[in-house]
mmCIF file of C-alpha atoms and ligand atoms in Angstrom:
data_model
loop_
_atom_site.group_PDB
_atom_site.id
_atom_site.type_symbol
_atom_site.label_atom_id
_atom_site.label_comp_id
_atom_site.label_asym_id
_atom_site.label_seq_id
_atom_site.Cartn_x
_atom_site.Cartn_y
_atom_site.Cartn_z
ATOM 1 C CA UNK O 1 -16.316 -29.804 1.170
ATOM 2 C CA UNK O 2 -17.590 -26.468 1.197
ATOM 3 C CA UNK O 3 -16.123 -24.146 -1.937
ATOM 4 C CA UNK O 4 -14.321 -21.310 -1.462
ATOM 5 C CA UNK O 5 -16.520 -18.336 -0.061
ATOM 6 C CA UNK O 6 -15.708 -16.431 -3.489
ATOM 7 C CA UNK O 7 -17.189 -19.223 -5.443
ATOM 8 C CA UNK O 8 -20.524 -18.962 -3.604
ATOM 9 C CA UNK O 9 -21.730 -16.513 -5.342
ATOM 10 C CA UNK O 10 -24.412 -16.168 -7.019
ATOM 11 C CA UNK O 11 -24.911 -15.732 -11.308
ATOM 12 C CA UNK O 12 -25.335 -12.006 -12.607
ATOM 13 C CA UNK O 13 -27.426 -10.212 -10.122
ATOM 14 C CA UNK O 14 -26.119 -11.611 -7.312
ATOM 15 C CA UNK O 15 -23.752 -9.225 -6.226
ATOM 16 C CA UNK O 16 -27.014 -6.719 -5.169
ATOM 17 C CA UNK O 17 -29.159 -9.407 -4.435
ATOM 18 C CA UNK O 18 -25.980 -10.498 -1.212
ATOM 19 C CA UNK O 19 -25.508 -7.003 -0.268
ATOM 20 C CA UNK O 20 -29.303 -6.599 0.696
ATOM 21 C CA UNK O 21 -29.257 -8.979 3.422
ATOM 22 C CA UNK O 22 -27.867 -11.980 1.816
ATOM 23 C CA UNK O 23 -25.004 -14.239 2.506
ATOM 24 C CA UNK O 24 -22.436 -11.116 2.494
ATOM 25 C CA UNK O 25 -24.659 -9.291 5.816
ATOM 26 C CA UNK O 26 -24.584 -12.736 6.977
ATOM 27 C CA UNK O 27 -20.863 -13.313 6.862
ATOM 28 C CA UNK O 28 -18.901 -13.081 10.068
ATOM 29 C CA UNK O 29 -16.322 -9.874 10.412
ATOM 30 C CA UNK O 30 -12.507 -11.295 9.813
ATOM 31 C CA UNK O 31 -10.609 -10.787 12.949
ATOM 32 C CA UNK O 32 -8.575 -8.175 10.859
ATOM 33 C CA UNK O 33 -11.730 -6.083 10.550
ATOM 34 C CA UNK O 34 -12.273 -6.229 14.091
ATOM 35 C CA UNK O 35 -8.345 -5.668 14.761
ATOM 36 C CA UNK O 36 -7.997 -2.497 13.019
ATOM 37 C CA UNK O 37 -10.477 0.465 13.081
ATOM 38 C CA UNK O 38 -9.584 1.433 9.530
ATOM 39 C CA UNK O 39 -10.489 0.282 6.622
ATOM 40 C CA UNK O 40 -10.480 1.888 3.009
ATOM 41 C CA UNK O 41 -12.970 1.497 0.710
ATOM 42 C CA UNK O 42 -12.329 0.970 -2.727
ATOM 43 C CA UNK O 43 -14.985 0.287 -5.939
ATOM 44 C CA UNK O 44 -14.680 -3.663 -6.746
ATOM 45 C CA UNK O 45 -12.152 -4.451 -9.918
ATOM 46 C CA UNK O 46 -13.025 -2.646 -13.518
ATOM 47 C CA UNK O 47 -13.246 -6.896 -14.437
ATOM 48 C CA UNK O 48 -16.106 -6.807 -11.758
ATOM 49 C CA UNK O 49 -18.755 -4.123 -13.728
ATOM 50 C CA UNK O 50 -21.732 -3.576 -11.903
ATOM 51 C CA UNK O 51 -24.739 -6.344 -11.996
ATOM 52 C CA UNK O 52 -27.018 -6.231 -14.866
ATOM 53 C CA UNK O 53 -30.691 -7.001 -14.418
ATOM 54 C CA UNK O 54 -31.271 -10.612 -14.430
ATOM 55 C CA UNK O 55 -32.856 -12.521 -16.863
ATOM 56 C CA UNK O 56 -36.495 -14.056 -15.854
ATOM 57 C CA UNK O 57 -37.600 -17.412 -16.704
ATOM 58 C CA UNK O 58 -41.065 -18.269 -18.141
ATOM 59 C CA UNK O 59 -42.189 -18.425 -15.041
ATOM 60 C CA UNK O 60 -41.336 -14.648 -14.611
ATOM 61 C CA UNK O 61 -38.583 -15.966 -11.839
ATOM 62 C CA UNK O 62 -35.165 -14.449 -11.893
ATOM 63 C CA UNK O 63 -33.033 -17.210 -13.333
ATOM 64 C CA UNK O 64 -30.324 -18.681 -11.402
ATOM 65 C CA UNK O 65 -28.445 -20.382 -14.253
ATOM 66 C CA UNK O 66 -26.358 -18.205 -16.825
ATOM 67 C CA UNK O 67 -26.781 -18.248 -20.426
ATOM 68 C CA UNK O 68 -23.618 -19.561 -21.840
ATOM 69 C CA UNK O 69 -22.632 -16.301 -23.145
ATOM 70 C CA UNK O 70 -22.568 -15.084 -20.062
ATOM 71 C CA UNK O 71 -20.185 -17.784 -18.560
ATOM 72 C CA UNK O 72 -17.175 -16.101 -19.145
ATOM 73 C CA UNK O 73 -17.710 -12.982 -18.164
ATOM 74 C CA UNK O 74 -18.893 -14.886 -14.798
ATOM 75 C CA UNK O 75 -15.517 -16.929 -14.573
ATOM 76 C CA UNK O 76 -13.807 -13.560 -15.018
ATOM 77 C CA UNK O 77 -15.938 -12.083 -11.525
ATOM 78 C CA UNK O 78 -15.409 -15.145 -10.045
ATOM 79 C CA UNK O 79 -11.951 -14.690 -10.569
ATOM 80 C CA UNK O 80 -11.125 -11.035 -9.487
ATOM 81 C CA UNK O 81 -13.289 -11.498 -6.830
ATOM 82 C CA UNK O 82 -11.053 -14.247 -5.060
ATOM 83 C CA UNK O 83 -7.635 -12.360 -6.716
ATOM 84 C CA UNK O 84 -9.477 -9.312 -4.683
ATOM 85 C CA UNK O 85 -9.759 -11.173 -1.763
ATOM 86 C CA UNK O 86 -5.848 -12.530 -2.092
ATOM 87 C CA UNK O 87 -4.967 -9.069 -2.545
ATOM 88 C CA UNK O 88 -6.364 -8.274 0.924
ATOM 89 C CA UNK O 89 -5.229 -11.155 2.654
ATOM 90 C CA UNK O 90 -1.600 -10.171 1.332
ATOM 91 C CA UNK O 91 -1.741 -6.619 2.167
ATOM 92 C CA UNK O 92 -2.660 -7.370 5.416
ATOM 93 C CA UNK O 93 0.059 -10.132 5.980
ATOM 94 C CA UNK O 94 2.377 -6.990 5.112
ATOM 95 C CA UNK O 95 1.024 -4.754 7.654
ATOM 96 C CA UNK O 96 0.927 -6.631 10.451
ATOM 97 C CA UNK O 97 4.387 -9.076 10.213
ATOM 98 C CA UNK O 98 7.658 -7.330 10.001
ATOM 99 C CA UNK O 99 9.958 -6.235 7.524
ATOM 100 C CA UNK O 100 11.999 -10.183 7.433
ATOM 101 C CA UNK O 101 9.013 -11.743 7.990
ATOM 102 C CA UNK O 102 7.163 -10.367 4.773
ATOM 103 C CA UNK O 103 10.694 -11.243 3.136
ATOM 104 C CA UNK O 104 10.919 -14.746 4.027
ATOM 105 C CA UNK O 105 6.889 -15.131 3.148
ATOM 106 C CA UNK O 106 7.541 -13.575 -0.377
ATOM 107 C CA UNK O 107 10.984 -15.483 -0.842
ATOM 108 C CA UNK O 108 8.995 -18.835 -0.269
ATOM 109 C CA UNK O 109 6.488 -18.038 -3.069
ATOM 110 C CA UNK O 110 7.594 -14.508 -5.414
ATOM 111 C CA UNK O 111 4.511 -15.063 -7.408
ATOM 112 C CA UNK O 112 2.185 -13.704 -4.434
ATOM 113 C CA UNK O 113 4.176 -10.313 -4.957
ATOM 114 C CA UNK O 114 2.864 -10.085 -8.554
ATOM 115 C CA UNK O 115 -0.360 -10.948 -7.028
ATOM 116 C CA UNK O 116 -0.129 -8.659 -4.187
ATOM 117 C CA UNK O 117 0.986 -5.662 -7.159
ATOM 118 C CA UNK O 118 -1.761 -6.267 -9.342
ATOM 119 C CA UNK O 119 -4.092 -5.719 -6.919
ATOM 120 C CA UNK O 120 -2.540 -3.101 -5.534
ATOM 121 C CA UNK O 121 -2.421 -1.242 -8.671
ATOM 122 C CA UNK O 122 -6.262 -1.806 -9.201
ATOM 123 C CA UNK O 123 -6.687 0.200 -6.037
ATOM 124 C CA UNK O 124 -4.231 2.854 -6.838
ATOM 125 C CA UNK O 125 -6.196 3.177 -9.859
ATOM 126 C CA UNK O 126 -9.283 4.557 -7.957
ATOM 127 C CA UNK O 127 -7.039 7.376 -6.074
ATOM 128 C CA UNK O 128 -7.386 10.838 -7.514
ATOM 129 C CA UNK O 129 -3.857 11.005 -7.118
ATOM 130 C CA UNK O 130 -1.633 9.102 -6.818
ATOM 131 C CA UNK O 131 0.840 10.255 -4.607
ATOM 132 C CA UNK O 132 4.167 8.129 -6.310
ATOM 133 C CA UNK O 133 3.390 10.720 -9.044
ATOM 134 C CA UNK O 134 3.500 13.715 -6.795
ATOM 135 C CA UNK O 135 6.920 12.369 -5.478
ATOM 136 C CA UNK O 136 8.402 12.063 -9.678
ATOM 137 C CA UNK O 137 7.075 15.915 -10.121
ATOM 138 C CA UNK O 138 8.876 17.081 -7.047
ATOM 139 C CA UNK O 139 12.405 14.740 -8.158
ATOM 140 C CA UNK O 140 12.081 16.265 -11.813
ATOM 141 C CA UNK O 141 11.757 20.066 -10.187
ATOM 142 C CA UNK O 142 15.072 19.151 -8.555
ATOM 143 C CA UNK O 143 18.247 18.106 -9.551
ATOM 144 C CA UNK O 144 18.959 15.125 -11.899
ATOM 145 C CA UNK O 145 22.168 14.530 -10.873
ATOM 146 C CA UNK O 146 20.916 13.608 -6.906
ATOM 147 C CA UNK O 147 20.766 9.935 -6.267
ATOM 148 C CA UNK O 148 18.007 8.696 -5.133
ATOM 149 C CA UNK O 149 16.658 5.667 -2.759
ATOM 150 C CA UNK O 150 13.211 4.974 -3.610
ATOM 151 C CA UNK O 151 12.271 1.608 -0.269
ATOM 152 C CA UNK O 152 9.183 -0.637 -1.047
ATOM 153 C CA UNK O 153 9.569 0.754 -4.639
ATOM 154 C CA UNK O 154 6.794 -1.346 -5.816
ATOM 155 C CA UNK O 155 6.875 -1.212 -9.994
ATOM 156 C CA UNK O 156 9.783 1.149 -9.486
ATOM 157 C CA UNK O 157 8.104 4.209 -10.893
ATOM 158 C CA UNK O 158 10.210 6.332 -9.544
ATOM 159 C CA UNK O 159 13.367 4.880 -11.360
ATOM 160 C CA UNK O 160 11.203 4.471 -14.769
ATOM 161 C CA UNK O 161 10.479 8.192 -15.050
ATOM 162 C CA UNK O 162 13.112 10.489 -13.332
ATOM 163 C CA UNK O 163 16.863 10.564 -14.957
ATOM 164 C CA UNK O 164 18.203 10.500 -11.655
ATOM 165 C CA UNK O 165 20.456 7.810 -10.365
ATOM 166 C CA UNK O 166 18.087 5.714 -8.338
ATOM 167 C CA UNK O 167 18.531 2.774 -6.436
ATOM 168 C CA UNK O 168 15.366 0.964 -6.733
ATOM 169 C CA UNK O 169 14.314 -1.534 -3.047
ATOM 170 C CA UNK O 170 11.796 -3.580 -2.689
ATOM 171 C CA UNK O 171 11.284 -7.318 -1.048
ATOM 172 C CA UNK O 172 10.866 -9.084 -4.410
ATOM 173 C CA UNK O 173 12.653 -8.471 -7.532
ATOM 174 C CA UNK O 174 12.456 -9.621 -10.802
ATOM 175 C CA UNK O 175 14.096 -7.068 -12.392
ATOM 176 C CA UNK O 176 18.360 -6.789 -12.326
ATOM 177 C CA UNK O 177 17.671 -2.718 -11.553
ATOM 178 C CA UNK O 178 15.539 -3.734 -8.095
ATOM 179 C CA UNK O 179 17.808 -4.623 -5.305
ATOM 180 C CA UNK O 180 15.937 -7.451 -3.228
ATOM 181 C CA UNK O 181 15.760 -7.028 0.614
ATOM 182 C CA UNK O 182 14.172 -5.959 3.836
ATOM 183 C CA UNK O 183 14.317 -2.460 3.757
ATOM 184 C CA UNK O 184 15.447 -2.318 7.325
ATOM 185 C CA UNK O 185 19.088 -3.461 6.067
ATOM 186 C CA UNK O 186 20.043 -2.421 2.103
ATOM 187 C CA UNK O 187 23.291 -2.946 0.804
ATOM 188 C CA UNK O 188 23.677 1.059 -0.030
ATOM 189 C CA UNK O 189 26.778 2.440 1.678
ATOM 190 C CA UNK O 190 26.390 4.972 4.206
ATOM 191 C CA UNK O 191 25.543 8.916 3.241
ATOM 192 C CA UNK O 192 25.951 7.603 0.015
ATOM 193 C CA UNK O 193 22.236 9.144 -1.482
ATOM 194 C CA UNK O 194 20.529 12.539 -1.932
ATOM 195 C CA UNK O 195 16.934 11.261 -1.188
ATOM 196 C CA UNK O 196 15.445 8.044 0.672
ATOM 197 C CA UNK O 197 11.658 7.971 -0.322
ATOM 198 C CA UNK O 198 9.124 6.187 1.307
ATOM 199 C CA UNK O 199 5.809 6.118 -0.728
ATOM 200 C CA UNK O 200 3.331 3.901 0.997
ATOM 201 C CA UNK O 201 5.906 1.574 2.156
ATOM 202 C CA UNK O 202 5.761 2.092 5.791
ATOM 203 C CA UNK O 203 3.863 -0.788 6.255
ATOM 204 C CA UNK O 204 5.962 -3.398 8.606
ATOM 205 C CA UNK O 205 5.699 -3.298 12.503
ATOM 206 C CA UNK O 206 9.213 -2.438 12.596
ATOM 207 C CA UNK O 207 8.796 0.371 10.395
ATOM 208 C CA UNK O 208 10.780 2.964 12.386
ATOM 209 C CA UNK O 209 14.019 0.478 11.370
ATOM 210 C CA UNK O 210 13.769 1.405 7.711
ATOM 211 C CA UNK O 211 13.770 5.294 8.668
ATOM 212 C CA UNK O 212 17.123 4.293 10.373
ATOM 213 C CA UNK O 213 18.017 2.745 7.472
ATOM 214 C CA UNK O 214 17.085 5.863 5.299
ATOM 215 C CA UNK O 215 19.259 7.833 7.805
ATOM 216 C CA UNK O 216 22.190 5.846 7.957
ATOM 217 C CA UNK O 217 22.427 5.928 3.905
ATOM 218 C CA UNK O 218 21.496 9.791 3.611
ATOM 219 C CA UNK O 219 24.231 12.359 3.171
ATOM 220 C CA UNK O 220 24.052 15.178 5.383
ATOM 221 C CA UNK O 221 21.284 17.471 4.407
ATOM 222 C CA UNK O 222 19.869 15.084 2.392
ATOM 223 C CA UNK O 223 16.173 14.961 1.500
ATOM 224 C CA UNK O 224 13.594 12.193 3.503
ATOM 225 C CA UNK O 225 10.575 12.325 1.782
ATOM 226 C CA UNK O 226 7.497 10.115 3.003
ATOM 227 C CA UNK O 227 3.767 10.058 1.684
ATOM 228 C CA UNK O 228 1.365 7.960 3.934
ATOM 229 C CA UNK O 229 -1.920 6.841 3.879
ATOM 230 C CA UNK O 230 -4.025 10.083 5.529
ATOM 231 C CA UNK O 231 -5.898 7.541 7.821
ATOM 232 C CA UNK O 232 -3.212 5.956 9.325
ATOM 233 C CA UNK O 233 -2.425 9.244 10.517
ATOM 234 C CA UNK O 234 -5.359 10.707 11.276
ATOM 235 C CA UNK O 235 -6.019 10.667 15.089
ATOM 236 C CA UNK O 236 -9.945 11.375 14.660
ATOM 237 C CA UNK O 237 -10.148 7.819 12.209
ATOM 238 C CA UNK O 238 -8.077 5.756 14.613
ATOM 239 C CA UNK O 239 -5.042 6.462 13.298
ATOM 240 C CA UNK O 240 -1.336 8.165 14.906
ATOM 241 C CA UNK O 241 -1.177 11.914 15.226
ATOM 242 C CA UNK O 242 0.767 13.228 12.688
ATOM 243 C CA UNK O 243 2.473 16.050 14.681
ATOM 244 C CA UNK O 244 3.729 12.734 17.259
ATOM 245 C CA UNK O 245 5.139 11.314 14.118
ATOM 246 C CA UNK O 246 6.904 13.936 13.146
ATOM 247 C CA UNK O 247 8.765 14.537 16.127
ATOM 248 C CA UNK O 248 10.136 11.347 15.973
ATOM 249 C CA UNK O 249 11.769 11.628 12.919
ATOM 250 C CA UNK O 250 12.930 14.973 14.128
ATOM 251 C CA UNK O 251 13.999 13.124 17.276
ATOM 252 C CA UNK O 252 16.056 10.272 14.584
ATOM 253 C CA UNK O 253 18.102 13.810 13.134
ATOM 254 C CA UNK O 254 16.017 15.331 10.721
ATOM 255 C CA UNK O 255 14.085 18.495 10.457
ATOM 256 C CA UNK O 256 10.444 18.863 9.246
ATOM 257 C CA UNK O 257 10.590 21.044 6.126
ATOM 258 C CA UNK O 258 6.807 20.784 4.878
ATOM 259 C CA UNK O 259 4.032 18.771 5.262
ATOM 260 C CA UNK O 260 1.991 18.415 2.423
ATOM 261 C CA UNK O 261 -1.720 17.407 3.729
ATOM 262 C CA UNK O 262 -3.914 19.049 0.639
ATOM 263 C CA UNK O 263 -4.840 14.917 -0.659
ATOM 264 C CA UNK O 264 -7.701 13.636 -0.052
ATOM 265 C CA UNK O 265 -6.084 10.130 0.051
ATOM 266 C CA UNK O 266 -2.502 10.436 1.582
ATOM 267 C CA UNK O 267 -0.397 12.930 3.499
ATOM 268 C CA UNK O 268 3.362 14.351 2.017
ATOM 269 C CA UNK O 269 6.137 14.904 4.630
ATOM 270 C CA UNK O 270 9.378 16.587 3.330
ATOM 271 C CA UNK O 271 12.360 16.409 5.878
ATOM 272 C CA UNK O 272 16.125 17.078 5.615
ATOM 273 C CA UNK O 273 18.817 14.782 7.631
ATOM 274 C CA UNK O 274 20.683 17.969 9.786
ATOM 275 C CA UNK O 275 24.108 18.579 9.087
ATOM 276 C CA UNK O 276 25.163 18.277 12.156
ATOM 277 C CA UNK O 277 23.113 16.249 14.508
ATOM 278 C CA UNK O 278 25.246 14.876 17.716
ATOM 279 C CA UNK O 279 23.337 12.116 18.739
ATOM 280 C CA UNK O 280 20.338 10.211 17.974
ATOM 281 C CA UNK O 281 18.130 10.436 20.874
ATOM 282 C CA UNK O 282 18.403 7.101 22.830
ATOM 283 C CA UNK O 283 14.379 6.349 23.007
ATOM 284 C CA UNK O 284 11.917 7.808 20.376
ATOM 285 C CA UNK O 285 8.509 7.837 20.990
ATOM 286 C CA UNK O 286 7.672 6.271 17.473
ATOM 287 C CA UNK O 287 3.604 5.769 17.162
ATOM 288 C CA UNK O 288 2.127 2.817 16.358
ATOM 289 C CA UNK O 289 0.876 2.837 12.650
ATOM 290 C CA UNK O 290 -2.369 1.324 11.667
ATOM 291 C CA UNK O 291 -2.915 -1.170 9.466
ATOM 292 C CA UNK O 292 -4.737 0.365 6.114
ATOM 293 C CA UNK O 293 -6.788 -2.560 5.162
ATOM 294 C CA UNK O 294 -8.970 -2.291 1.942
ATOM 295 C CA UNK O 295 -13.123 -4.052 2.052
ATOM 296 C CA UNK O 296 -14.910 -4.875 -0.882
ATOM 297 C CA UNK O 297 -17.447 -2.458 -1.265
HETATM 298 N N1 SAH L 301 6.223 2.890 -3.572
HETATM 299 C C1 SAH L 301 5.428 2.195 -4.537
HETATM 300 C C2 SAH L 301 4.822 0.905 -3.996
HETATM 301 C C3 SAH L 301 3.993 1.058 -2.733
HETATM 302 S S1 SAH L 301 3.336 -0.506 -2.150
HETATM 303 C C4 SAH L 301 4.346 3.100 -5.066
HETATM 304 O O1 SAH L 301 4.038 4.109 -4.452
HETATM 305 O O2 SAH L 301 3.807 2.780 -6.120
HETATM 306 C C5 SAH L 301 4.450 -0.755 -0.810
HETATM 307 C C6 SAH L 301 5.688 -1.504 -1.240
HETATM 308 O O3 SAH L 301 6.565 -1.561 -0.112
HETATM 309 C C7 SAH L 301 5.411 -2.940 -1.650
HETATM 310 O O4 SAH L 301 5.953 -3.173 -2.913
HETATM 311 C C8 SAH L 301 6.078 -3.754 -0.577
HETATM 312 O O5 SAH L 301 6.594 -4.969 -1.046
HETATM 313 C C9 SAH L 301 7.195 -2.809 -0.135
HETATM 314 N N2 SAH L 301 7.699 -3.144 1.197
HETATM 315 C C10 SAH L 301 6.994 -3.243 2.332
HETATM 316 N N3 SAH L 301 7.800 -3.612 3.349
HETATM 317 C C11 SAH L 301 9.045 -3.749 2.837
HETATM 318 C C12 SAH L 301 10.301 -4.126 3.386
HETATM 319 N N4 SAH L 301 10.441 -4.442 4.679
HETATM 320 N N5 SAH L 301 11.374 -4.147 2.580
HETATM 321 C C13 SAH L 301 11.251 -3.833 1.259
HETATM 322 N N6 SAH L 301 10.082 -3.477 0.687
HETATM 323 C C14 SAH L 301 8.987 -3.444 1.456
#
C-alpha cells in the first residue's frame, strides 16, 4: 500500500529539492483547487523551519538517510505537514457543506475541531492583524454593559477579553461558557443582544441563515458587525462584490454604517438593525461566497 502522500517526503532538504520539479510539481491539483479560484497562501507551520543544507556522504552525494539526531525533528515535519494538510481538508469541508452538515460532521468526531483550531490558529498567526482583535478594541471603546453574540466564536476571544456579557456560539464546545449549535438556529431569545459578530465565520453555504439568525436575536438598533476574508469579496480575485453584499444585508433590515477595508487580509463591515424596518424584503439577492482555501506554500 502506498503511504500517505505526507509521508513521502523526503529527509532534510527535501522540501526544496520537491518544489523544483519534484514529486510536489508532479502532483495532480485537488478538485478543490480547481473548484475555487482562491486560494491563500500562508508560510508552512513554525514546527516546519526552512530546509537546512543536506549532509553529503563520502561519496560527496547528498545523503538520503537522517542522522539520528535529526529524526525527531523529521517526525515533527512529518507530522505538521499531514496536521497541515488535515487542517485544509477540514476548512474546506466547512466551506463548502452547510451550517448542520459541519455540525453533524464535528458531533461525530469533536476532536477534528481541536484539529481544525490549531491549525487555524497557525494561520492566523501569519496575519498582520488579526481582525478578532480589531473587533475586542472596537467592543472595549463601547459600552460594557451591551451584550454581545459573538457566532463561530472559535477560542471565544471575544468573551475572554471584553467585560461584556457575551454569549459565546460555535459548532463544538468544550467549554460550559460556549453554547454548541448551528449558528443558523441559537437558543438566544429574540432582540435579546446589543451586537451579533461574525468574525470569519461566514463560511457555510447557507450563510445568509445565520445573518437571519443575527437579526432575529438583535434589539432594534443593535450593532451587526462582520469581518471577512478581503478575497472572498473581492470581485477582481474571484470573489463577491462587496457593495452586492451589502445591499443584502441592507435588504435583511439593517443599514451600512462603515466599512472598514484599510487590512490587507480581511474587510470590516459595521451595520445597525433599523428601528423600524416593516418588512424583510421577500427575495434578497445574497452573493455566493467563495470558499477561502489555504495551499502549502
Ligand atoms: N471568530 C473566531 C473564529 C473564526 S474560525 C476568530 O475570529 O478567531 C470560524 C469559526 O466559525 C469556526 O470555529 C467554525 O467552527 C465556526 N462556524 C462555522 N460555521 C458555523 C455554524 N454553522 N455554526 C456555528 N459555528 C460555525
Amino acid at each position: 500500500m502506498e503511504p500517505p502522500q505526507g509521508l513521502q517526503e523526503p529527509a532534510a532538504g527535501g522540501r526544496r529539492r520537491r518544489r523544483r520539479g519534484g514529486a510536489r510539481n508532479r502532483r495532480k491539483p485537488s478538485s478543490s483547487s480547481q473548484q475555487v479560484p482562491h486560494t491563500e497562501t500562508v508560510p508552512p507551520p513554525p514546527s516546519s523551519p526552512p530546509a537546512k543544507r543536506r549532509r553529503k556522504d563520502s561519496t560527496g552525494q547528498a545523503a538520503t538517510t537522517p542522522k539520528r539526531g535529526n529524526t525527531s525533528s523529521l517526525l515533527d515535519k512529518m507530522r505538521a505537514r499531514l496536521s497541515g494538510g488535515h487542517f485544509r481538508m477540514l476548512n474546506e469541508k466547512l466551506y463548502t457543506c452547510s451550517g448542520q452538515d459541519a455540525f453533524d460532521y464535528f458531533k461525530d468526531d469533536p476532536s477534528l475541531f481541536d484539529v481544525y483550531h490549531t491549525g487555524y490558529q497557525e494561520q492566523m498567526s501569519h496575519w498582520p492583524e488579526q481582525p478578532v482583535n480589531v473587533i475586542i478594541n472596537w467592543l472595549k471603546s463601547h459600552s460594557a454593559s451591551w451584550t454581545v453574540a459573538d457566532f463561530g466564536c472559535g477560542n471565544a476571544a471575544v468573551a475572554k477579553n471584553v467585560e461584556n456579557k457575551v454569549f459565546s456560539i460555535d459548532l463544538v464546545s468544550d467549554d460550559p461558557s460556549v453554547i454548541a449549535c448551528d449558528m443558523a438556529h441559537t437558543p438566544l431569545e429574540p432582540s435579546s443582544v446589543d451586537v451579533a459578530i461574525f468574525c470569519l465565520s461566514l463560511m457555510g453555504t447557507n450563510y445568509p441563515s445565520y445573518l437571519e439568525e443575527a437579526n432575529r436575536v438583535l434589539k432594534s438598533s443593535g450593532w451587526l458587525v462582520i469581518a471577512e476574508v478581503r478575497s472572498r469579496l473581492d470581485p477582481n480575485n474571484g470573489g463577491a462584490d462587496p457593495e452586492k453584499f451589502s445591499k443584502a444585508i441592507v435588504q435583511l433590515g439593517f443599514s451600512l454604517v462603515s466599512k472598514d477595508m484599510k487590512n490587507k487580509m480581511f474587510i470590516l463591515f459595521y451595520f445597525r438593525k433599523k428601528e423600524k424596518c416593516k418588512s424583510v424584503a421577500k427575495s434578497i439577492d445574497w452573493p455566493q461566497l467563495k470558499p477561502c482555501l489555504y495551499k502549502r506554500r
